[in-house]
CSV table of C-alpha atoms in Angstrom, one decimal:
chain,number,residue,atom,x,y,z
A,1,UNK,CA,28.3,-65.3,-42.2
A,2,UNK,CA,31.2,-62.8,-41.4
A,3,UNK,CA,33.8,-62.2,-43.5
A,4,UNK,CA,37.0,-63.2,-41.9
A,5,UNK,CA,38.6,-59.8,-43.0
A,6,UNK,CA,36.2,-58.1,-40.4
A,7,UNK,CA,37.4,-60.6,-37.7
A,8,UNK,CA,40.5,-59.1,-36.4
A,9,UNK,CA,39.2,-55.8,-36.4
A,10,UNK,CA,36.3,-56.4,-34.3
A,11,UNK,CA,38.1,-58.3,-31.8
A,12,UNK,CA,40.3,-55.0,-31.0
A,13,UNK,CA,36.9,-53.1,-31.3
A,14,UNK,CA,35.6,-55.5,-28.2
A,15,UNK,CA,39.3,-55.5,-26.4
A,16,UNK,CA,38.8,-51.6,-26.7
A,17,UNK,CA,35.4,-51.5,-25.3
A,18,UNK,CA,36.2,-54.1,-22.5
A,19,UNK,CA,39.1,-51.8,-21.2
A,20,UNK,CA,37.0,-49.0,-21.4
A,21,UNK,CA,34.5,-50.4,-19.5
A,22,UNK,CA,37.2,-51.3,-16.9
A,23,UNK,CA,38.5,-47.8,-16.8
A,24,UNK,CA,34.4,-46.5,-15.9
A,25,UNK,CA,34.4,-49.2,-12.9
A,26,UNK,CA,37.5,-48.8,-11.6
A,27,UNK,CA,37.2,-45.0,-11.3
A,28,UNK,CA,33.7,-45.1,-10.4
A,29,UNK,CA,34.9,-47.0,-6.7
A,30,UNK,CA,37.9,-44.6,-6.6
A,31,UNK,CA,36.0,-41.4,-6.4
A,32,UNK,CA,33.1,-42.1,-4.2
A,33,UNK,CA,30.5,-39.0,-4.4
A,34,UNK,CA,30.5,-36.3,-2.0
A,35,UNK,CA,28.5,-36.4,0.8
A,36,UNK,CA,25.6,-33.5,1.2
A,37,UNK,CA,26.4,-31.1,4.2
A,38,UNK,CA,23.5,-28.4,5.2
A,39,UNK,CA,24.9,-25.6,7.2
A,40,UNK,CA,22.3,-23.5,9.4
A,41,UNK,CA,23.3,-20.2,11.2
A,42,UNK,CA,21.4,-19.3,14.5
A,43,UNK,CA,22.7,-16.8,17.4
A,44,UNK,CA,24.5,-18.5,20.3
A,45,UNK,CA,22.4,-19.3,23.2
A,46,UNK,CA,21.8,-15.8,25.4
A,47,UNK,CA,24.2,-14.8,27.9
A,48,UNK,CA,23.4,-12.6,31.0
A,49,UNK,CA,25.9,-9.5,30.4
A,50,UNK,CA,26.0,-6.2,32.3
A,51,UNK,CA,25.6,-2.8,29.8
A,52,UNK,CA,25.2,0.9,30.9
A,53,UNK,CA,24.4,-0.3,34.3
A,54,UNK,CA,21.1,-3.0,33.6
A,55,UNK,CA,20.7,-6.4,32.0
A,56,UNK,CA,20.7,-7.3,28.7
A,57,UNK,CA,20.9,-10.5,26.9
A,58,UNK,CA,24.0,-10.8,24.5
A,59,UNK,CA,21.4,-13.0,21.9
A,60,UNK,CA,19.3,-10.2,21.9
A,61,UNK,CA,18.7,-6.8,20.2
A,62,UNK,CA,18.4,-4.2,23.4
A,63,UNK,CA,16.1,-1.5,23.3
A,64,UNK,CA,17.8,1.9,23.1
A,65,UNK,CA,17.8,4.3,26.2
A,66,UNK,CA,16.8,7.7,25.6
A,67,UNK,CA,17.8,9.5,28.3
A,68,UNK,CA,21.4,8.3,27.4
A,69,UNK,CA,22.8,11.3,24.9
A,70,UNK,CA,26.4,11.4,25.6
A,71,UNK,CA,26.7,8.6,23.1
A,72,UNK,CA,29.7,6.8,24.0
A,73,UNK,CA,28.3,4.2,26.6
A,74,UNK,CA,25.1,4.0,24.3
A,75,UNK,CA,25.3,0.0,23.3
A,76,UNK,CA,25.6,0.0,19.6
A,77,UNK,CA,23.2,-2.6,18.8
A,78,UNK,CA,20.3,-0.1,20.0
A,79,UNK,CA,21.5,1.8,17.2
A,80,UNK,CA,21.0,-1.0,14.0
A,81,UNK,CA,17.9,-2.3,12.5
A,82,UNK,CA,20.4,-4.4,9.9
A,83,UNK,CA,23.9,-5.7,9.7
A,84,UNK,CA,23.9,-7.5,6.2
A,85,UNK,CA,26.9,-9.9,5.7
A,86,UNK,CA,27.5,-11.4,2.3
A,87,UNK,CA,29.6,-15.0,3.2
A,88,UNK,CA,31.4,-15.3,0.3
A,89,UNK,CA,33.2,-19.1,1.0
A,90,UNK,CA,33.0,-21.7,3.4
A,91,UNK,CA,35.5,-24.5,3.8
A,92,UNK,CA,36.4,-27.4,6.3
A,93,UNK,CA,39.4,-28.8,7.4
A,94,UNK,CA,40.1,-32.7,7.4
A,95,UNK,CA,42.1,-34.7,9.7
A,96,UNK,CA,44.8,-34.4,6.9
A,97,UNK,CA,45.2,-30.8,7.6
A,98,UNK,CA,44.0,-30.3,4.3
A,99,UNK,CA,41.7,-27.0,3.9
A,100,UNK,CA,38.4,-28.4,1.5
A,101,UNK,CA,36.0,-25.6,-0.1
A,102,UNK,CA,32.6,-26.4,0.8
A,103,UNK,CA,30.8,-26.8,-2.4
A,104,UNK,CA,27.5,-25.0,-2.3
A,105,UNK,CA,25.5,-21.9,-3.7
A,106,UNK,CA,27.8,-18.3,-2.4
A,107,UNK,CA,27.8,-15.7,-2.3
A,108,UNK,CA,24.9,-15.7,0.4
A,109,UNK,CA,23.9,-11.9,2.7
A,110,UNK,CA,22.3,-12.2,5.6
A,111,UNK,CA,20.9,-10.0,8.4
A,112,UNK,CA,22.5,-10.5,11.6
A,113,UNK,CA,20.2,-8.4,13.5
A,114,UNK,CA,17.1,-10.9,12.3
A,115,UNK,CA,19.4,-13.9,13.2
A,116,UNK,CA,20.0,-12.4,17.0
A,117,UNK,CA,16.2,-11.9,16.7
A,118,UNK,CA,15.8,-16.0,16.8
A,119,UNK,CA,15.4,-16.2,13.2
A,120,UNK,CA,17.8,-19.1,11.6
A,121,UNK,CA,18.5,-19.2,8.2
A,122,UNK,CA,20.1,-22.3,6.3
A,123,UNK,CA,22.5,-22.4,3.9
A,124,UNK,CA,22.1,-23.5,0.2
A,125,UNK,CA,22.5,-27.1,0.9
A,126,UNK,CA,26.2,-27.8,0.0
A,127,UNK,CA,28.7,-31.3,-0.4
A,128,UNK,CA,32.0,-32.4,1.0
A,129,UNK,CA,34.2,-35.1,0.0
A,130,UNK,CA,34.0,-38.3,2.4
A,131,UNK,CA,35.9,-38.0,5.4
A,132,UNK,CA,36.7,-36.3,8.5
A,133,UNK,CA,36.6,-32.4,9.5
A,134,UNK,CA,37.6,-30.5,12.3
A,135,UNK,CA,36.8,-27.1,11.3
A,136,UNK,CA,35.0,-24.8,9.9
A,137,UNK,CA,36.2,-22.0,8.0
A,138,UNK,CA,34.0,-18.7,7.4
A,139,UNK,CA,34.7,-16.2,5.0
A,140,UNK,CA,32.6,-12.5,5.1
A,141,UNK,CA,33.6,-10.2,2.5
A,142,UNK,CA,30.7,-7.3,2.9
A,143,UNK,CA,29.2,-5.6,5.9
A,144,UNK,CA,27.0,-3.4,5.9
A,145,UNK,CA,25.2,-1.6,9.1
A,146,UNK,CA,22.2,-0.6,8.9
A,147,UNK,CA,21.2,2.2,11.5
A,148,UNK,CA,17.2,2.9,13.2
A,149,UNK,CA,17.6,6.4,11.3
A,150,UNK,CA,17.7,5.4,8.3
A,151,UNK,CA,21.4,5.6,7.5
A,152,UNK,CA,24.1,3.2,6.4
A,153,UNK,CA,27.3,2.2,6.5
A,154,UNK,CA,29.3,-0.1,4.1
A,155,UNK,CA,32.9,-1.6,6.1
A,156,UNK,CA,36.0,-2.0,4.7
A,157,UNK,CA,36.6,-5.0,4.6
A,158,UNK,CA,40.8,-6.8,5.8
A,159,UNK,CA,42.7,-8.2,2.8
A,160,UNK,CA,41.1,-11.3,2.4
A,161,UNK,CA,37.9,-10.5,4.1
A,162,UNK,CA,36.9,-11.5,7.7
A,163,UNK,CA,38.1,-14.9,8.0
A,164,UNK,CA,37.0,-17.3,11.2
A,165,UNK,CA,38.3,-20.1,11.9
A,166,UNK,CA,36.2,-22.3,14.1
A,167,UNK,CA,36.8,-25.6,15.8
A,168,UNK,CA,33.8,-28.0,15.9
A,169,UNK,CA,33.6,-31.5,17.5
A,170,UNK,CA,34.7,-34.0,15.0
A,171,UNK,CA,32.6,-35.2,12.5
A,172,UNK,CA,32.3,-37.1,9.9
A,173,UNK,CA,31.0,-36.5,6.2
A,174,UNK,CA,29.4,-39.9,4.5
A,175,UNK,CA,28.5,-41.0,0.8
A,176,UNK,CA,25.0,-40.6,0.4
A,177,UNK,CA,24.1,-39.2,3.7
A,178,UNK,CA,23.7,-35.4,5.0
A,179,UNK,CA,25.2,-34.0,8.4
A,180,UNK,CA,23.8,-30.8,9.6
A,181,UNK,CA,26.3,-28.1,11.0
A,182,UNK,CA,24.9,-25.4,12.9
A,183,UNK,CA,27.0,-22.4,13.2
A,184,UNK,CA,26.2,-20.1,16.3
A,185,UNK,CA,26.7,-16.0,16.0
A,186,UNK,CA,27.8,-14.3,18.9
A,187,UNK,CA,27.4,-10.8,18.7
A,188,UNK,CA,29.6,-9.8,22.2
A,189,UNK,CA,32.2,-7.6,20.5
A,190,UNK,CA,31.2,-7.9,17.3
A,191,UNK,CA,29.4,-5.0,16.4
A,192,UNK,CA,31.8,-1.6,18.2
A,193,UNK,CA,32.7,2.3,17.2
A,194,UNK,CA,36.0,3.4,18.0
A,195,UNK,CA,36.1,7.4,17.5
A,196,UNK,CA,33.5,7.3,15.3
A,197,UNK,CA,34.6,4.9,13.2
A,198,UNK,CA,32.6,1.3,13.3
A,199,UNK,CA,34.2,-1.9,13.6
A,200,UNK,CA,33.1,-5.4,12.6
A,201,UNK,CA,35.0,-8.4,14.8
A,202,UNK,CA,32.8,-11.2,14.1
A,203,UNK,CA,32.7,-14.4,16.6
A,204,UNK,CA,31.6,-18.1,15.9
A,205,UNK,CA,30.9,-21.2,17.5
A,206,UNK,CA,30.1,-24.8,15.2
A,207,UNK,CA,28.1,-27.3,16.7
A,208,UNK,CA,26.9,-30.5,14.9
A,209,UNK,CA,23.3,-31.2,15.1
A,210,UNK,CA,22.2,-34.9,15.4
């Protein structure tokens, strides 16, 4: 039999455990879980451009001309076996405006060269909160080139590092479901020397993949 002195104070112990038990429910609904987004990065499909007077494909590597030794129409790309990027965030804007950091494994380097080369590479798998995005939001903060003699080059980087902001089609990010974003690398203009001095202008497109 229980004492009646124990009686009011496991009543508030109960009350107490009841309200906590309300608090864990009711927070539970109002914070749904993220929803898992998988970004892949792949080179934008090839387009027919005209360079030191033949055809090249922009989504491919050219091969180099030696008989060209002046230098200065020489396409640059002829000249790197590497440009290693290290993507140091990612984020995505909702319909609110709001900027939302992708939350996923970075900082991540990559080989551009081996991506215009028809080599993907995905992303450490990443989450979003539930909701609605517009864009995509790339942040690089090292480049390096890589050149067929051997040598290299690290870039200086812009305050803030090279930032891209990309639109993409609409899409929505679901509790409990992943969406797959593929972000496309187009290397026209992206890779240039100016006075001997190399350049870096990077160029994105975001597609969703169904």
């Amino acid at each position: 039999m229980i004492s009646r002195r124990w009686i009011p104070p496991l009543f508030f112990l109960l009350i107490a455990l009841a309200f906590i038990t309300a608090c864990i429910n009711h927070n539970d609904e109002s914070d749904p879980r993220p929803g898992d987004v998988q970004l892949v990065l792949t080179a934008a499909p090839a387009m027919a451009t005209s360079t030191a007077g033949t055809t090249a494909l922009a989504g491919a590597v050219p091969m180099h001309d030696d008989d060209d030794d002046d230098g200065e129409d020489d396409d640059i790309l002829s000249r790197l076996s590497q440009v290693n990027v290290t993507f140091s965030s990612l984020l995505a804007r909702n319909l609110d405006g709001e900027l939302v950091s992708l939350v996923t494994d970075l900082p991540l380097t990559v080989d551009l060269i081996s991506v215009l080369n028809g080599n993907e590479v995905t992303f450490p798998a990443g989450t979003l909160p539930p909701g609605m995005y517009d864009q995509i939001v790339v942040v690089i903060k090292k480049v390096e080139f890589v050149f067929v003699d051997g040598l290299s080059k690290a870039l200086t980087p812009p305050g803030g590092g090279w930032t891209r902001i990309i639109p993409v089609e609409t899409f929505e990010v679901i509790d409990g479901q992943t969406i797959t974003i593929e972000l496309r690398f187009r290397p026209l203009h992206a890779f240039e020397e100016l006075n001997g001095e190399f350049e870096f202008s990077p160029d994105f497109e975001c597609h969703r993949r169904d």
